MMTF fields as JSON, N, C-alpha, C and O atoms, coordinates in Angstrom:
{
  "mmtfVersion": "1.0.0",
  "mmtfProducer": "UNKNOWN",
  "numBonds": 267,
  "numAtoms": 268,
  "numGroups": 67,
  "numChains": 1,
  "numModels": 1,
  "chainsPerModel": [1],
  "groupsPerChain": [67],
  "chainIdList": ["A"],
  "bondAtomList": [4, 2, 8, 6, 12, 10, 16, 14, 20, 18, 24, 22, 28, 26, 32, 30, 36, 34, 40, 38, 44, 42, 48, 46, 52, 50, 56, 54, 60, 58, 64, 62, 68, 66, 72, 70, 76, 74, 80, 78, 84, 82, 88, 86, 92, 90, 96, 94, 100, 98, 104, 102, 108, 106, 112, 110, 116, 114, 120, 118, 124, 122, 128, 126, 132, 130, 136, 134, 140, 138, 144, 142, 148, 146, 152, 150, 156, 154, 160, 158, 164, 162, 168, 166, 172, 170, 176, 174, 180, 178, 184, 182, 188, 186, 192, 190, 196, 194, 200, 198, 204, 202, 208, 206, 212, 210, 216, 214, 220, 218, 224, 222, 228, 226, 232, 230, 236, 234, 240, 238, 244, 242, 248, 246, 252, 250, 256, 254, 260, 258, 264, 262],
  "bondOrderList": [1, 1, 1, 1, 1, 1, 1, 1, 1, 1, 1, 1, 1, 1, 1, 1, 1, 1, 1, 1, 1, 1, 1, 1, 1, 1, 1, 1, 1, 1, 1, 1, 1, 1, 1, 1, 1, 1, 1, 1, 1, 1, 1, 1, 1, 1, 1, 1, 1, 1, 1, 1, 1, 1, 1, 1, 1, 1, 1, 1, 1, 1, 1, 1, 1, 1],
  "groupList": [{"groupName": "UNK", "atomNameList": ["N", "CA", "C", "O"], "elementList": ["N", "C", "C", "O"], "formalChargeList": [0, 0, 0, 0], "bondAtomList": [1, 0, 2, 1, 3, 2], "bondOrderList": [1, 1, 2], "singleLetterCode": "X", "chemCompType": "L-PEPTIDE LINKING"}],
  "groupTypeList": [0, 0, 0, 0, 0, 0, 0, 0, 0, 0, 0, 0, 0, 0, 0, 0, 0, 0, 0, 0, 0, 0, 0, 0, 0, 0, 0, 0, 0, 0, 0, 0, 0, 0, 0, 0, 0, 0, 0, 0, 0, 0, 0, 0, 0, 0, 0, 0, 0, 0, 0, 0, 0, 0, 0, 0, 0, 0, 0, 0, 0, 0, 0, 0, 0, 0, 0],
  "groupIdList": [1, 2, 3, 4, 5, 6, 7, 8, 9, 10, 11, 12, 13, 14, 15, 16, 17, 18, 19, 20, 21, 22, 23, 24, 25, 26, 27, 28, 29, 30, 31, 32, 33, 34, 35, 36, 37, 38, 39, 40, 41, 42, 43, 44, 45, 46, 47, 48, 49, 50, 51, 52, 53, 54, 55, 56, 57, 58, 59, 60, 61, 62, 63, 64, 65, 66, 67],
  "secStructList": [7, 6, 6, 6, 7, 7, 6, 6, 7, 7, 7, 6, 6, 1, 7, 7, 7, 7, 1, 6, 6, 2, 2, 2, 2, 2, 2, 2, 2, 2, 2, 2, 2, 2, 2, 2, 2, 2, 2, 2, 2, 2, 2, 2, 2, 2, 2, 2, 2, 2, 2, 2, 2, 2, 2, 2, 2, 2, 2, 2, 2, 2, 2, 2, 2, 2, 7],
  "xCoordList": [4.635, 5.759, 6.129, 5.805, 6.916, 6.96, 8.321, 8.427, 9.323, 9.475, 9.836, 10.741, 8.252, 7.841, 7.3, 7.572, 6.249, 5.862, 6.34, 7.036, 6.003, 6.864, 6.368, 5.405, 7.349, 6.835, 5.933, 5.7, 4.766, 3.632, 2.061, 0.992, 2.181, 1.853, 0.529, -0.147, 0.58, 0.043, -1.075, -1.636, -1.547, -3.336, -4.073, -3.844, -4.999, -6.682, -6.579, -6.149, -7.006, -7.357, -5.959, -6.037, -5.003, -3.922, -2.865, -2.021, -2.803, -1.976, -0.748, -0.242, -0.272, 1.115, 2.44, 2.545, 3.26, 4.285, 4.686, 4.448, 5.649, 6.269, 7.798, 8.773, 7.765, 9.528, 9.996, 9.45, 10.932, 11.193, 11.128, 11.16, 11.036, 10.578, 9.685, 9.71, 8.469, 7.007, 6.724, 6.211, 7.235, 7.006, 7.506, 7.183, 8.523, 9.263, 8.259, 7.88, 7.816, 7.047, 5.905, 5.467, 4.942, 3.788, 4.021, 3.21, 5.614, 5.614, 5.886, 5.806, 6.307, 6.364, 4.905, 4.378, 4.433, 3.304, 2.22, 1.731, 2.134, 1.821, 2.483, 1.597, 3.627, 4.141, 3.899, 3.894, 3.735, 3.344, 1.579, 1.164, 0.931, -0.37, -0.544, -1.123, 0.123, 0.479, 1.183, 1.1, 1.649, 2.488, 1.253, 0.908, 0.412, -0.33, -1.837, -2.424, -1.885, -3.304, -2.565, -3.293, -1.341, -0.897, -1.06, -1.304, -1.051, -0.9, -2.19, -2.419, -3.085, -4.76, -5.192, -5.856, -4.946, -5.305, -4.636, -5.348, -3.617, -3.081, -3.958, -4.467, -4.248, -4.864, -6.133, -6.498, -7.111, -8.182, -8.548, -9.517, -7.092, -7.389, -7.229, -7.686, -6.046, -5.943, -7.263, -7.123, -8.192, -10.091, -10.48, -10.874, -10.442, -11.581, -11.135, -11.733, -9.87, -9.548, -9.817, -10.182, -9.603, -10.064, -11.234, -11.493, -12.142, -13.631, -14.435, -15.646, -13.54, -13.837, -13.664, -14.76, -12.738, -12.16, -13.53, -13.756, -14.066, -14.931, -16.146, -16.955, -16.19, -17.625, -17.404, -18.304, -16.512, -16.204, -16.339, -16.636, -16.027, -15.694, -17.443, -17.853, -18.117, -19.184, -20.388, -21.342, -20.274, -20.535, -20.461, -21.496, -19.415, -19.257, -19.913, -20.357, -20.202, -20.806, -22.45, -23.283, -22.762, -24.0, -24.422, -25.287, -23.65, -23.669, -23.333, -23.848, -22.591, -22.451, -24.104, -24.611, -24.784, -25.925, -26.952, -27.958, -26.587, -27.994, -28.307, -29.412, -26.846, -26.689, -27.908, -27.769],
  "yCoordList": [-7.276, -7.828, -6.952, -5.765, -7.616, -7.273, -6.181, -5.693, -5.742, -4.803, -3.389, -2.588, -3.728, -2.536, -1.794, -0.6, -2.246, -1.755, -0.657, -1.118, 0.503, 1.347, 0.756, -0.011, 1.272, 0.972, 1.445, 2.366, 0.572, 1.602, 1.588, 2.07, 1.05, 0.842, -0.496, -0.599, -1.175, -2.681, -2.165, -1.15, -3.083, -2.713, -3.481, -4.372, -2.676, -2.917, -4.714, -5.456, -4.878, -6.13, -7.469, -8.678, -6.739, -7.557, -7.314, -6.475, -8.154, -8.273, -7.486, -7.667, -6.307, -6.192, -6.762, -6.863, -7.097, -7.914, -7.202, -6.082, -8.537, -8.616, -8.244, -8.99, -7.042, -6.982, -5.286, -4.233, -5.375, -4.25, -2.858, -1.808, -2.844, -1.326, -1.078, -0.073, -1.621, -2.024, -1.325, -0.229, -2.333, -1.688, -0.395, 0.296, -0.14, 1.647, 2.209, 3.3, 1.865, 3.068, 3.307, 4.457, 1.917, 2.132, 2.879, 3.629, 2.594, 3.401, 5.02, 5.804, 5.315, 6.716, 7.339, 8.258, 6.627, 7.141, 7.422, 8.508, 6.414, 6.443, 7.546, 8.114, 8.002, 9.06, 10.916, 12.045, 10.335, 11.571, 12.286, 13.44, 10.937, 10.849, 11.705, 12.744, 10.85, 11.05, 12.926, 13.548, 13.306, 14.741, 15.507, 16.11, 15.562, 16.047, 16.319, 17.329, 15.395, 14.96, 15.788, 16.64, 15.647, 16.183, 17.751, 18.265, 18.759, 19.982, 20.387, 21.549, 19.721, 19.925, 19.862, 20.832, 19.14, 18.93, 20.184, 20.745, 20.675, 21.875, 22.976, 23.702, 23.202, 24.194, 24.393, 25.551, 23.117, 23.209, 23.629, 24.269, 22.887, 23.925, 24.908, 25.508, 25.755, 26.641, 27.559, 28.693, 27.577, 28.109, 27.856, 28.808, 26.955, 26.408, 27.771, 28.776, 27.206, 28.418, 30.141, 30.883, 30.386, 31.648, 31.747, 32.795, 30.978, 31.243, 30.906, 30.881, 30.726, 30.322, 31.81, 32.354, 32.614, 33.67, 34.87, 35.983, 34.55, 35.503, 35.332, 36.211, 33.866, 33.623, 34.385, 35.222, 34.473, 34.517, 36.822, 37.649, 37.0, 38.202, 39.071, 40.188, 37.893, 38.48, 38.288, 39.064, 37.583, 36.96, 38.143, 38.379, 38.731, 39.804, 40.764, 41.522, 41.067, 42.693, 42.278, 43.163, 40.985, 40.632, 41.034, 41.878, 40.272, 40.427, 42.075, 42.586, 42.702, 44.349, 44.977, 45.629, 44.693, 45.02, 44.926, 45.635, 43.76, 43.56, 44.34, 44.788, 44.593, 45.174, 46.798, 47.329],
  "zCoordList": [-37.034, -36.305, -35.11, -35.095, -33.94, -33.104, -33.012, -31.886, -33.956, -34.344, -35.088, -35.32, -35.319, -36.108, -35.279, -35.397, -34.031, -32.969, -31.653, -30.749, -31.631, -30.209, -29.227, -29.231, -27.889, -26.743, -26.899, -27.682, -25.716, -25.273, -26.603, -26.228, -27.907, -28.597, -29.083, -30.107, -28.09, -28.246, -28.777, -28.365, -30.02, -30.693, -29.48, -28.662, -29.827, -28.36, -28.492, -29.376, -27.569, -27.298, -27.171, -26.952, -27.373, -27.455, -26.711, -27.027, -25.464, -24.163, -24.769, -25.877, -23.521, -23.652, -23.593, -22.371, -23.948, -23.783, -22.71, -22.257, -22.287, -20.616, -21.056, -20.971, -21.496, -21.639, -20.818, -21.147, -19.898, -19.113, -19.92, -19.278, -21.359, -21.757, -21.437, -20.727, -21.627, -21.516, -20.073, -19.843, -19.153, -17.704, -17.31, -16.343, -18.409, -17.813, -18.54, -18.113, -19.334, -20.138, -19.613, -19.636, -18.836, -17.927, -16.853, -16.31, -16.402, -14.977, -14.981, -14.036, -16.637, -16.722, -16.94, -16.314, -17.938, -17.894, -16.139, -15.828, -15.481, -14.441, -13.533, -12.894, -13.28, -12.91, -13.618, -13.129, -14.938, -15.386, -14.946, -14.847, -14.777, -14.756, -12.922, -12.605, -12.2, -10.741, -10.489, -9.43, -11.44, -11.602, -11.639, -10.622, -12.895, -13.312, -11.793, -11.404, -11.535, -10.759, -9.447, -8.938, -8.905, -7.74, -8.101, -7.01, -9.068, -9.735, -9.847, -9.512, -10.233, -10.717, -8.735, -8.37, -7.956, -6.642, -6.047, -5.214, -6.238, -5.82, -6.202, -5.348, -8.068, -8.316, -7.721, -7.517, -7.304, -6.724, -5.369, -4.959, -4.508, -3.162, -2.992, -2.019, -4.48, -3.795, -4.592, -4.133, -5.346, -5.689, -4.361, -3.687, -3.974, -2.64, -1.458, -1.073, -1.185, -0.617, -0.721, 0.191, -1.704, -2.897, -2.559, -1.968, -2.723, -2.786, -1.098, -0.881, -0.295, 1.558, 1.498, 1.632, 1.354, 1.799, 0.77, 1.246, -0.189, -0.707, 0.057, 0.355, 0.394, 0.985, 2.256, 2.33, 3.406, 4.76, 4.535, 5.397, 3.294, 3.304, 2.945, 3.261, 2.142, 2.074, 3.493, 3.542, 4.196, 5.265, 6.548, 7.171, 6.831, 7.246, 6.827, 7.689, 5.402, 4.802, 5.13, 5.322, 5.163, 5.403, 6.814, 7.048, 7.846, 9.111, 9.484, 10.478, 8.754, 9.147, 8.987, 9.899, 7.788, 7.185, 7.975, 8.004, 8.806, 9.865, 10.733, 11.038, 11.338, 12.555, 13.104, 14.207]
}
Protein backbone atom coordinates (compact mmCIF):
# COMPACT_ATOMS: atom_id res chain seq x y z
CA UNK A 1 0.00 0.00 0.00
CA UNK A 2 0.69 3.30 -0.80
CA UNK A 3 1.29 4.17 2.78
CA UNK A 4 3.54 2.06 3.95
CA UNK A 5 5.91 3.37 1.30
CA UNK A 6 8.75 6.50 1.96
CA UNK A 7 9.30 9.13 -0.25
CA UNK A 8 11.71 8.38 -2.79
CA UNK A 9 11.09 4.60 -2.39
CA UNK A 10 9.05 3.35 -5.56
CA UNK A 11 10.02 -0.64 -6.30
CA UNK A 12 12.00 -0.92 -9.85
CA UNK A 13 9.87 -0.88 -12.56
CA UNK A 14 7.00 0.95 -11.06
CA UNK A 15 6.29 4.63 -12.10
CA UNK A 16 6.71 7.18 -9.37
CA UNK A 17 3.73 8.83 -8.19
CA UNK A 18 2.98 12.44 -9.14
CA UNK A 19 2.57 13.84 -5.65
CA UNK A 20 4.72 17.15 -4.63
CA UNK A 21 6.83 15.06 -1.97
CA UNK A 22 7.98 12.96 -4.72
CA UNK A 23 9.21 15.97 -6.74
CA UNK A 24 10.94 17.66 -3.52
CA UNK A 25 12.61 14.65 -2.84
CA UNK A 26 13.91 14.25 -6.65
CA UNK A 27 14.85 17.82 -6.54
CA UNK A 28 16.87 17.32 -3.34
CA UNK A 29 18.38 14.56 -4.37
CA UNK A 30 19.35 16.26 -7.66
CA UNK A 31 20.84 19.19 -5.71
CA UNK A 32 22.73 17.06 -3.48
CA UNK A 33 24.03 15.17 -6.56
CA UNK A 34 24.79 18.85 -8.23
CA UNK A 35 26.75 19.85 -4.55
CA UNK A 36 28.77 16.93 -4.66
CA UNK A 37 29.89 16.96 -8.57
CA UNK A 38 30.53 20.93 -8.16
CA UNK A 39 33.25 19.82 -5.03
CA UNK A 40 34.78 16.67 -6.92
CA UNK A 41 35.21 19.39 -10.13
CA UNK A 42 36.85 21.75 -7.67
CA UNK A 43 39.04 18.97 -6.15
CA UNK A 44 40.17 18.05 -9.67
CA UNK A 45 41.28 21.40 -10.85
CA UNK A 46 42.74 22.11 -8.16
CA UNK A 47 45.47 18.25 -8.92
CA UNK A 48 45.49 19.51 -12.50
CA UNK A 49 46.73 22.57 -11.34
CA UNK A 50 49.14 20.85 -8.66
CA UNK A 51 50.51 18.69 -11.19
CA UNK A 52 50.91 21.84 -14.30
CA UNK A 53 53.00 23.45 -11.64
CA UNK A 54 55.24 20.01 -10.98
CA UNK A 55 55.35 19.44 -14.63
CA UNK A 56 56.37 23.36 -15.45
CA UNK A 57 58.88 22.97 -12.37
CA UNK A 58 60.46 19.90 -13.71
CA UNK A 59 60.61 21.37 -17.20
CA UNK A 60 62.90 24.03 -16.05
CA UNK A 61 65.47 21.51 -14.11
CA UNK A 62 65.38 19.77 -17.54
CA UNK A 63 65.97 22.84 -19.58
CA UNK A 64 68.72 24.07 -16.79
CA UNK A 65 70.45 20.48 -17.50
CA UNK A 66 70.85 21.12 -21.11
CA UNK A 67 72.27 24.21 -21.00
Amino acid sequence: PMSDRQVGMTPRGEPMPQTLEEWRHLASLEEATMRRMVKEIGDLKSKVASLSQKVASQQIKLDRGNL
